[in-house]
mmCIF file with all atom_site columns, C-alpha atoms in Angstrom:
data_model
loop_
_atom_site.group_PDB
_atom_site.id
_atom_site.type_symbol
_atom_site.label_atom_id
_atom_site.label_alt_id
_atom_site.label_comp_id
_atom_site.label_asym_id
_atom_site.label_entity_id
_atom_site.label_seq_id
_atom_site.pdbx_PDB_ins_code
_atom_site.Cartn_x
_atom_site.Cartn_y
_atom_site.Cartn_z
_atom_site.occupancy
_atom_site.B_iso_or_equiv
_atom_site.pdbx_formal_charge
_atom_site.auth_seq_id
_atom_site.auth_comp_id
_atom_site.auth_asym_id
_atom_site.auth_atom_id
_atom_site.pdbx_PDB_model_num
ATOM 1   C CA . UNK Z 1 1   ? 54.446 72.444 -86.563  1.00 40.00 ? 1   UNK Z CA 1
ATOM 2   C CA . UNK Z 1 2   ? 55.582 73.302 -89.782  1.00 43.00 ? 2   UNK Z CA 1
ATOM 3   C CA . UNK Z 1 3   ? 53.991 71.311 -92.661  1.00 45.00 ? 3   UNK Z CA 1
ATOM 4   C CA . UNK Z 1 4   ? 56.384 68.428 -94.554  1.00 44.00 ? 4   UNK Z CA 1
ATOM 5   C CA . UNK Z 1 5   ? 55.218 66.900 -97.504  1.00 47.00 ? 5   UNK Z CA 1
ATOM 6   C CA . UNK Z 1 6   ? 52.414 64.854 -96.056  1.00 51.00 ? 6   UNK Z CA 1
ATOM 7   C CA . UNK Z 1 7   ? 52.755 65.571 -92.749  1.00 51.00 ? 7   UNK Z CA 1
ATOM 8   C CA . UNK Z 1 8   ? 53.354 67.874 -89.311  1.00 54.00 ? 8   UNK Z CA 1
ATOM 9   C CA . UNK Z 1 9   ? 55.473 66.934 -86.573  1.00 49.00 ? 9   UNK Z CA 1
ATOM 10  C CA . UNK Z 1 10  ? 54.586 66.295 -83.242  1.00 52.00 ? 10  UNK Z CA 1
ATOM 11  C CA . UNK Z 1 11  ? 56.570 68.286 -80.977  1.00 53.00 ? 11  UNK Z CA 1
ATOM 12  C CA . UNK Z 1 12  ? 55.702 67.311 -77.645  1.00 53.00 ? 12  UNK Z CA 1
ATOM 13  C CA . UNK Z 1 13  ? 53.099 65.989 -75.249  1.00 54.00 ? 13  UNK Z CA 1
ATOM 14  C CA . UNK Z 1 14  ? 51.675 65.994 -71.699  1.00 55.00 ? 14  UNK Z CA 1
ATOM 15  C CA . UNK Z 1 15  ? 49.953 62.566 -71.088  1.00 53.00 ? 15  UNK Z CA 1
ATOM 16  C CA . UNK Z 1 16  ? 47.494 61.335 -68.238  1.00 56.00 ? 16  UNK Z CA 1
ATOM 17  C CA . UNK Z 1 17  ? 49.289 58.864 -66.003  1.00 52.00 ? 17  UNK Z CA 1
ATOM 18  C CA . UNK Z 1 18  ? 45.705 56.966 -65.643  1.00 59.00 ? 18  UNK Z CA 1
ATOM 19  C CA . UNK Z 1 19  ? 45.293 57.096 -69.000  1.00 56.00 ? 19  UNK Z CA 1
ATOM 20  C CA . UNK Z 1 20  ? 46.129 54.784 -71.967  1.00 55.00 ? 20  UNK Z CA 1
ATOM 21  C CA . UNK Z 1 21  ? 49.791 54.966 -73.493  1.00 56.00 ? 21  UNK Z CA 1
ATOM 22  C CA . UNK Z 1 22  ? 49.677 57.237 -76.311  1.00 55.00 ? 22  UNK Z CA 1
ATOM 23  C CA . UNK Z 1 23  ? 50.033 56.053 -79.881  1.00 56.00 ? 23  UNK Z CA 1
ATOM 24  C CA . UNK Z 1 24  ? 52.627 58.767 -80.729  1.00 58.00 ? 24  UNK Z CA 1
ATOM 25  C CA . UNK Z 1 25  ? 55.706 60.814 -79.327  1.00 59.00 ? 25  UNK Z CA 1
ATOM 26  C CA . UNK Z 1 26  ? 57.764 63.395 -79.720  1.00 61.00 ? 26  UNK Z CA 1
ATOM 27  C CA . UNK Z 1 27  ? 59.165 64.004 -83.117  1.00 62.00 ? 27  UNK Z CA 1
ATOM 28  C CA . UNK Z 1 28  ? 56.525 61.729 -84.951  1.00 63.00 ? 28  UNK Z CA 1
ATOM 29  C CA . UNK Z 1 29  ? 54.912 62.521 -87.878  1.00 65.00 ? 29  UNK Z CA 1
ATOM 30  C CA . UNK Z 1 30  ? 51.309 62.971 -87.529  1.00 71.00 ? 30  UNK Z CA 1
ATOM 31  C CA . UNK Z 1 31  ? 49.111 62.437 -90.795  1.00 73.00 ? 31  UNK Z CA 1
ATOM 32  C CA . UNK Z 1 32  ? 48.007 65.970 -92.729  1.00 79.00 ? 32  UNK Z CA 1
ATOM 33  C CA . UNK Z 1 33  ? 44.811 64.189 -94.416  1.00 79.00 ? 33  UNK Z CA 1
ATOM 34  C CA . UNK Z 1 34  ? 43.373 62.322 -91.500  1.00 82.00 ? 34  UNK Z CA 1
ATOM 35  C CA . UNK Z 1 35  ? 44.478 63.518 -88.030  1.00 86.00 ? 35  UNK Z CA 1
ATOM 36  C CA . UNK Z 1 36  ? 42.862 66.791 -86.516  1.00 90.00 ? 36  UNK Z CA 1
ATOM 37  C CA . UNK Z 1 37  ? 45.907 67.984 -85.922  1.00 89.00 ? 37  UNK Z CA 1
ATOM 38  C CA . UNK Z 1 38  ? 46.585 67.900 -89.789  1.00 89.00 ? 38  UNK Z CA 1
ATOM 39  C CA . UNK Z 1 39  ? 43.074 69.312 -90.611  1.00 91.00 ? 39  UNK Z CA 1
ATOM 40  C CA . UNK Z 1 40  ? 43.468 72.588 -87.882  1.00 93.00 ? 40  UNK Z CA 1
ATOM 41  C CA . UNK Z 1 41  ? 46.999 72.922 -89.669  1.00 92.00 ? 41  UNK Z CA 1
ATOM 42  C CA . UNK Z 1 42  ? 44.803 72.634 -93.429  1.00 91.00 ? 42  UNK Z CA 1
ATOM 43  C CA . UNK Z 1 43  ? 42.051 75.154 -91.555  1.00 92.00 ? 43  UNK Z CA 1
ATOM 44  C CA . UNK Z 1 44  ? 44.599 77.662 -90.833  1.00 93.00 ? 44  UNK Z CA 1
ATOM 45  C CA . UNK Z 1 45  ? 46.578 77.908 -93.672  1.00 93.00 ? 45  UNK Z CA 1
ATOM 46  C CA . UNK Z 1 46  ? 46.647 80.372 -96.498  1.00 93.00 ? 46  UNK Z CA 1
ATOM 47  C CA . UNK Z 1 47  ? 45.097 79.532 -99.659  1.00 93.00 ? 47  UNK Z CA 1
ATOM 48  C CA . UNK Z 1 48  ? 48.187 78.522 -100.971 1.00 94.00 ? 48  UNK Z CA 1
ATOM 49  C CA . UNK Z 1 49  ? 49.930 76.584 -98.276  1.00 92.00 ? 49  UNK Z CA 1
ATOM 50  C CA . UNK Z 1 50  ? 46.741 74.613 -98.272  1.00 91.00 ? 50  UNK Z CA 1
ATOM 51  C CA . UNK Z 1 51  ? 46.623 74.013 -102.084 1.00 91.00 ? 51  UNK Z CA 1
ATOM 52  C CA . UNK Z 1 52  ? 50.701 73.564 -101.956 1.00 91.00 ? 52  UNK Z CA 1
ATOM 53  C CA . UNK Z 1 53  ? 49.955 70.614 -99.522  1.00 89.00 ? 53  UNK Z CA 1
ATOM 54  C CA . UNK Z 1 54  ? 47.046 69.110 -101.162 1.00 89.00 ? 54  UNK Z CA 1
ATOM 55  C CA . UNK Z 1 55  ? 48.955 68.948 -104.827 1.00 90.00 ? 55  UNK Z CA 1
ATOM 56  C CA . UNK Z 1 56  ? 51.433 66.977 -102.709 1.00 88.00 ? 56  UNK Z CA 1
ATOM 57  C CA . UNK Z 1 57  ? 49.387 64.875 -101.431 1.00 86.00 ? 57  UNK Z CA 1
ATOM 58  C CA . UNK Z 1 58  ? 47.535 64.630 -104.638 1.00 89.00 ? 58  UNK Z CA 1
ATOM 59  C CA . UNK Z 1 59  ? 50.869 63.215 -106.210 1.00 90.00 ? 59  UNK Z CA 1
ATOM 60  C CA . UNK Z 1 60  ? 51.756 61.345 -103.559 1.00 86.00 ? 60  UNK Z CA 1
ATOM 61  C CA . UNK Z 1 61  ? 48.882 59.804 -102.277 1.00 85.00 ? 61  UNK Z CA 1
ATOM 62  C CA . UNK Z 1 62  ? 46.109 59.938 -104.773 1.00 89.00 ? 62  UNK Z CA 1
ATOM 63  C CA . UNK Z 1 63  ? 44.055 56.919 -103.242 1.00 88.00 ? 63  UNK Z CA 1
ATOM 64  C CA . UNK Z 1 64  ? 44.305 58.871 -99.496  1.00 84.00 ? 64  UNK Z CA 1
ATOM 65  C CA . UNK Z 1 65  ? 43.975 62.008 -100.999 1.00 85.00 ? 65  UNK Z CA 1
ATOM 66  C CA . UNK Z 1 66  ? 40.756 61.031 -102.758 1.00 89.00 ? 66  UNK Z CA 1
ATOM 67  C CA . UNK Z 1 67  ? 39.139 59.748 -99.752  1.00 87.00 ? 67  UNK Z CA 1
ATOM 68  C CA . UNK Z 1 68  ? 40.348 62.490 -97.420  1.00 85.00 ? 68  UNK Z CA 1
ATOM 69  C CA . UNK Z 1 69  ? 40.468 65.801 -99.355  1.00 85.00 ? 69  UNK Z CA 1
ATOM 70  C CA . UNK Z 1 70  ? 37.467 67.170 -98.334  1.00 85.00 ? 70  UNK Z CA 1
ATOM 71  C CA . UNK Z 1 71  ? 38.623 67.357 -95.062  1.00 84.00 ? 71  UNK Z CA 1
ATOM 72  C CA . UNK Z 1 72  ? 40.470 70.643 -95.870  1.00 84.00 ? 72  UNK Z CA 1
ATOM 73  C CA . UNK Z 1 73  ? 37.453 72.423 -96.959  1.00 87.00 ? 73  UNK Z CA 1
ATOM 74  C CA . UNK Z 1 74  ? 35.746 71.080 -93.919  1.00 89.00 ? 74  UNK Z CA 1
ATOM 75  C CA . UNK Z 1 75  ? 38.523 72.181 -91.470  1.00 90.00 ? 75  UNK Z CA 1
ATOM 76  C CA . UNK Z 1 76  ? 38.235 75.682 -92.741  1.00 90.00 ? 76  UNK Z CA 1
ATOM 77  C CA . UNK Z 1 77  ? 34.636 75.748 -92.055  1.00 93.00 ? 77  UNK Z CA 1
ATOM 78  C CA . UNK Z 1 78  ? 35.012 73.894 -88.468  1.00 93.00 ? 78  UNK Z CA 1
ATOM 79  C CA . UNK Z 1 79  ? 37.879 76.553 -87.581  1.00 93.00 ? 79  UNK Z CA 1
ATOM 80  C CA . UNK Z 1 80  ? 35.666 79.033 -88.790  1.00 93.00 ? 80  UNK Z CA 1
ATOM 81  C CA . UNK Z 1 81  ? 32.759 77.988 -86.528  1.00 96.00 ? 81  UNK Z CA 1
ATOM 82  C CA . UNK Z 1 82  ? 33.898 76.164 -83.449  1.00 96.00 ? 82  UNK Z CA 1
ATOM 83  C CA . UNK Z 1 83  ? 37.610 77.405 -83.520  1.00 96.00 ? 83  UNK Z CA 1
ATOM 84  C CA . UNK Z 1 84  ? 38.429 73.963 -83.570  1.00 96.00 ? 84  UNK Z CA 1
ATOM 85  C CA . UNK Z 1 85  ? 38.561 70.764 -85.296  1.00 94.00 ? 85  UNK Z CA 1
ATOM 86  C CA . UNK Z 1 86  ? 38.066 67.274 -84.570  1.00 93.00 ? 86  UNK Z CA 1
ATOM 87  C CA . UNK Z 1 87  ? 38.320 63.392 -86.143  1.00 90.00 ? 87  UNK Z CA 1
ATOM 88  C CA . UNK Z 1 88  ? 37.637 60.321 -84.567  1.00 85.00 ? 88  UNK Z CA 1
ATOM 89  C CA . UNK Z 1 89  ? 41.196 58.212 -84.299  1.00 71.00 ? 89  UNK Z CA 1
ATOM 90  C CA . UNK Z 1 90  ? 42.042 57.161 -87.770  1.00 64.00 ? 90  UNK Z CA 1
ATOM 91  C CA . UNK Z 1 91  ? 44.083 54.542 -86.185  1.00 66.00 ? 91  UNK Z CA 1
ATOM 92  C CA . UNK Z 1 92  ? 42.396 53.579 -82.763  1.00 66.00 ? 92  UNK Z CA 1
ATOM 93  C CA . UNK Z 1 93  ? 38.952 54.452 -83.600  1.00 67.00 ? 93  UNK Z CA 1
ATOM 94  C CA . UNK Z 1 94  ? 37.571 54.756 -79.798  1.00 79.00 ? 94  UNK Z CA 1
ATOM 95  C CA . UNK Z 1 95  ? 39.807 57.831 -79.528  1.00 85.00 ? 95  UNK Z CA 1
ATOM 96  C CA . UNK Z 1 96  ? 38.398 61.396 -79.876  1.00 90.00 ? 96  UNK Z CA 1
ATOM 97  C CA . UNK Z 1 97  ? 40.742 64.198 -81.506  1.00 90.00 ? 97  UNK Z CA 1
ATOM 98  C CA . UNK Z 1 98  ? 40.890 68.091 -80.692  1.00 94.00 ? 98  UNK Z CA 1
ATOM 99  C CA . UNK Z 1 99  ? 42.612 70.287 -82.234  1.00 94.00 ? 99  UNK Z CA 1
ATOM 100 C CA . UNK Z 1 100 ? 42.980 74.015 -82.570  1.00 95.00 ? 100 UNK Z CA 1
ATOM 101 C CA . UNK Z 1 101 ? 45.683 76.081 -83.806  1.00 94.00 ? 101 UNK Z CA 1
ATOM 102 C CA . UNK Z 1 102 ? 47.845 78.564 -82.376  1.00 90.00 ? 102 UNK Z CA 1
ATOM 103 C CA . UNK Z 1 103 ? 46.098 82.529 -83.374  1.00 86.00 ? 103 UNK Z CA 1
ATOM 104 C CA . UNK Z 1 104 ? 49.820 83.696 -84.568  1.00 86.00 ? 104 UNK Z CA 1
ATOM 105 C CA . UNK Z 1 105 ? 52.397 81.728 -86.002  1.00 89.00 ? 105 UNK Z CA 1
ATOM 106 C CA . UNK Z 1 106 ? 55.191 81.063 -84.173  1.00 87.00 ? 106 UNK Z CA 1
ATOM 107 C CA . UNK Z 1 107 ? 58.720 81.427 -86.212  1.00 88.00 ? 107 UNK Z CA 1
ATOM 108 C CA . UNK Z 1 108 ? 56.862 81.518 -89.505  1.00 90.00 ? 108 UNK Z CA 1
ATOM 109 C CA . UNK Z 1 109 ? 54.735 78.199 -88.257  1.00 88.00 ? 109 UNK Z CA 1
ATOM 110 C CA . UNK Z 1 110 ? 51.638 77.304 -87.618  1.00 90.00 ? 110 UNK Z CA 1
ATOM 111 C CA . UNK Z 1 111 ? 51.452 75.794 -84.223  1.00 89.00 ? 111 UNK Z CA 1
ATOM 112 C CA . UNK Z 1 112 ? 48.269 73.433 -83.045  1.00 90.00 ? 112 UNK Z CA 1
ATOM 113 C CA . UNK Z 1 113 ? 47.756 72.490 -79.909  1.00 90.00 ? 113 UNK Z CA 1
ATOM 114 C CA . UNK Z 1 114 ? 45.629 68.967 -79.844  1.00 88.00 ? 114 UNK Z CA 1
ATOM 115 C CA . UNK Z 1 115 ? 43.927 67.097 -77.185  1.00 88.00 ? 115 UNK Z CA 1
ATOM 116 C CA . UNK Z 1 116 ? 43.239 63.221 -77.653  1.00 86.00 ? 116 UNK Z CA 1
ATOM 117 C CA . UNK Z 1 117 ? 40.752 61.251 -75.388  1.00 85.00 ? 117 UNK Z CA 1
ATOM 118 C CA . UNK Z 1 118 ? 39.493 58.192 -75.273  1.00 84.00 ? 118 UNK Z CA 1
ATOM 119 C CA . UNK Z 1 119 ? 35.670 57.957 -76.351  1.00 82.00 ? 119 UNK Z CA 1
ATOM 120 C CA . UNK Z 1 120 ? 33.287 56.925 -73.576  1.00 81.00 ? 120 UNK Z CA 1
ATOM 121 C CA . UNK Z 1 121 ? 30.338 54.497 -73.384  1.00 82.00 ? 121 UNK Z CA 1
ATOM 122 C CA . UNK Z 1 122 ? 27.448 56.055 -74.978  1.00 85.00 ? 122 UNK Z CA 1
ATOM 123 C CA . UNK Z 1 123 ? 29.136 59.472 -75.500  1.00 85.00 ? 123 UNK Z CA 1
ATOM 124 C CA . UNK Z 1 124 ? 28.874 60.417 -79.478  1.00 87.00 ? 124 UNK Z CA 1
ATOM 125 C CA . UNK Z 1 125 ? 32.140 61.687 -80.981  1.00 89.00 ? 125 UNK Z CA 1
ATOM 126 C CA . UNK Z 1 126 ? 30.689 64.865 -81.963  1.00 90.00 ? 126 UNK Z CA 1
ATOM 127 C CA . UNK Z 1 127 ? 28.870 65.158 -78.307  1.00 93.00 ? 127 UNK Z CA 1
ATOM 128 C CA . UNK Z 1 128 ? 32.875 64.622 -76.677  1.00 92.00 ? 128 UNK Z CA 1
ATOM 129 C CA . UNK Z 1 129 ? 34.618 66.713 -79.096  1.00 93.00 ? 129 UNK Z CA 1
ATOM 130 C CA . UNK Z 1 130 ? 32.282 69.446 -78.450  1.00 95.00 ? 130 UNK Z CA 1
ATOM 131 C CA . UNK Z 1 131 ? 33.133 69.113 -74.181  1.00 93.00 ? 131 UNK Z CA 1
ATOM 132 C CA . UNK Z 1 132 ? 36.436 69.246 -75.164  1.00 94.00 ? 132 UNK Z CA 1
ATOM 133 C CA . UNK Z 1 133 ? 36.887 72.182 -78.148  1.00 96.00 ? 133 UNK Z CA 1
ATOM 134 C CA . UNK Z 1 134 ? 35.642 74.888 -75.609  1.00 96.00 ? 134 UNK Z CA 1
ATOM 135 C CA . UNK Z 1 135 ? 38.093 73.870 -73.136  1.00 94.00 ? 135 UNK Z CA 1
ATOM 136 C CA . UNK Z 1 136 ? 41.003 73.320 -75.518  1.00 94.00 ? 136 UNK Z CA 1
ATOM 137 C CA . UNK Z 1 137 ? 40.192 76.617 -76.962  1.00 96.00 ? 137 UNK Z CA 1
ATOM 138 C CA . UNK Z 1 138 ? 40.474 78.226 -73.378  1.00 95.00 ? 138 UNK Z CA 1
ATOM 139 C CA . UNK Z 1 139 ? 43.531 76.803 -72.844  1.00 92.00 ? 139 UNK Z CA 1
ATOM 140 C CA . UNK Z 1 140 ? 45.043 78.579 -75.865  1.00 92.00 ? 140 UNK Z CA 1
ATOM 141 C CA . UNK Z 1 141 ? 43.869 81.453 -74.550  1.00 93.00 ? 141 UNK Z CA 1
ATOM 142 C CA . UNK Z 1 142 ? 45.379 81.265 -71.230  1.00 92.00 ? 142 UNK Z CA 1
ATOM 143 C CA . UNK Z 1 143 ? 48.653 80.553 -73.404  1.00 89.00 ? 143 UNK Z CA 1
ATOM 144 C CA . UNK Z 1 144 ? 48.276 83.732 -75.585  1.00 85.00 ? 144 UNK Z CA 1
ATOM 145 C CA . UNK Z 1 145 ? 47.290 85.460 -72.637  1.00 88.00 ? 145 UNK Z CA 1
ATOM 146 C CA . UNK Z 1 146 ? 50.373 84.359 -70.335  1.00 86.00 ? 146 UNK Z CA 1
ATOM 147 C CA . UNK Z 1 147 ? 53.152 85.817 -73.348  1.00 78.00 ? 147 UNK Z CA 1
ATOM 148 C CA . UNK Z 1 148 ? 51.199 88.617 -74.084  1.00 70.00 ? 148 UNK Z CA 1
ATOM 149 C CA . UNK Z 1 149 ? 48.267 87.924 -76.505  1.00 52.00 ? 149 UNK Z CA 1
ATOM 150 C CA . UNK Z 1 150 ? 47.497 87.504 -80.120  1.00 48.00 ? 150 UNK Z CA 1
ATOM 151 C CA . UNK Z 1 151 ? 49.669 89.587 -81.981  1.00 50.00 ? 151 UNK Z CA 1
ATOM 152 C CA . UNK Z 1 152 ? 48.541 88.277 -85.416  1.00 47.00 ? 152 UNK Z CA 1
#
């Protein structure tokens, strides 16, 4: 969604009945600095939509923005890579975070798609998030694919 201040907005979600209750919901603002959803927003930004948001949060939030800034430079490079991002909860920290944005923006807007699991027993972060970036990548695909492809 389209970047406010310090955060994105959640615009919907599809959640496993078997699974936990999610921590957010339609309309909620998700983090910029510390959600993956944020940091695939931060990856594909321009230049200076990312610096725009980062003086923000500079302003705003010096003592998060310290600790979390490098997280932009790092999405770039993760997009850049993997075509994906990913964090481990900020909040709930047994919860694994995908995200990957949209290839054209929709309306002017950068649209990510995000996929949130919980971790399992033994599993490193980086070992789940890497099961579940190809997939979530595919499934943007599909998307693109199904209303007629990337059109930049």
């Amino acid at each position: 969604g389209a970047f406010h201040d310090e955060v994105v907005p959640f615009v919907d979600a599809v959640v496993d009945h078997d699974g936990p209750n999610p921590m957010i919901d339609r309309g909620m603002p998700i983090p910029l600095m510390t959600s993956a959803m944020g940091s695939a927003w931060l990856g594909a930004a321009s230049t200076t939509e990312r610096e725009k948001a980062l003086n923000l949060q500079r302003v705003r939030m010096p003592a998060l923005h310290a600790k979390f800034a490098h997280q932009a430079t790092m999405a770039v490079r993760e997009l850049r890579e993997k075509g994906y991002c990913w964090r481990i909860g900020y909040r709930l920290r047994d919860r694994v975070n995908v995200a990957a944005p949209f290839h054209r923006r929709v309306d002017g807007e950068i649209v990510v798609f995000n996929c949130t699991v919980l971790a399992r027993a033994g599993i490193p972060f980086e070992d789940e998030a890497a099961r579940i970036g190809p997939q979530l990548l595919e499934m943007l695909r599909r998307v693109e694919s199904a209303e007629g492809g990337d059109q930049g």
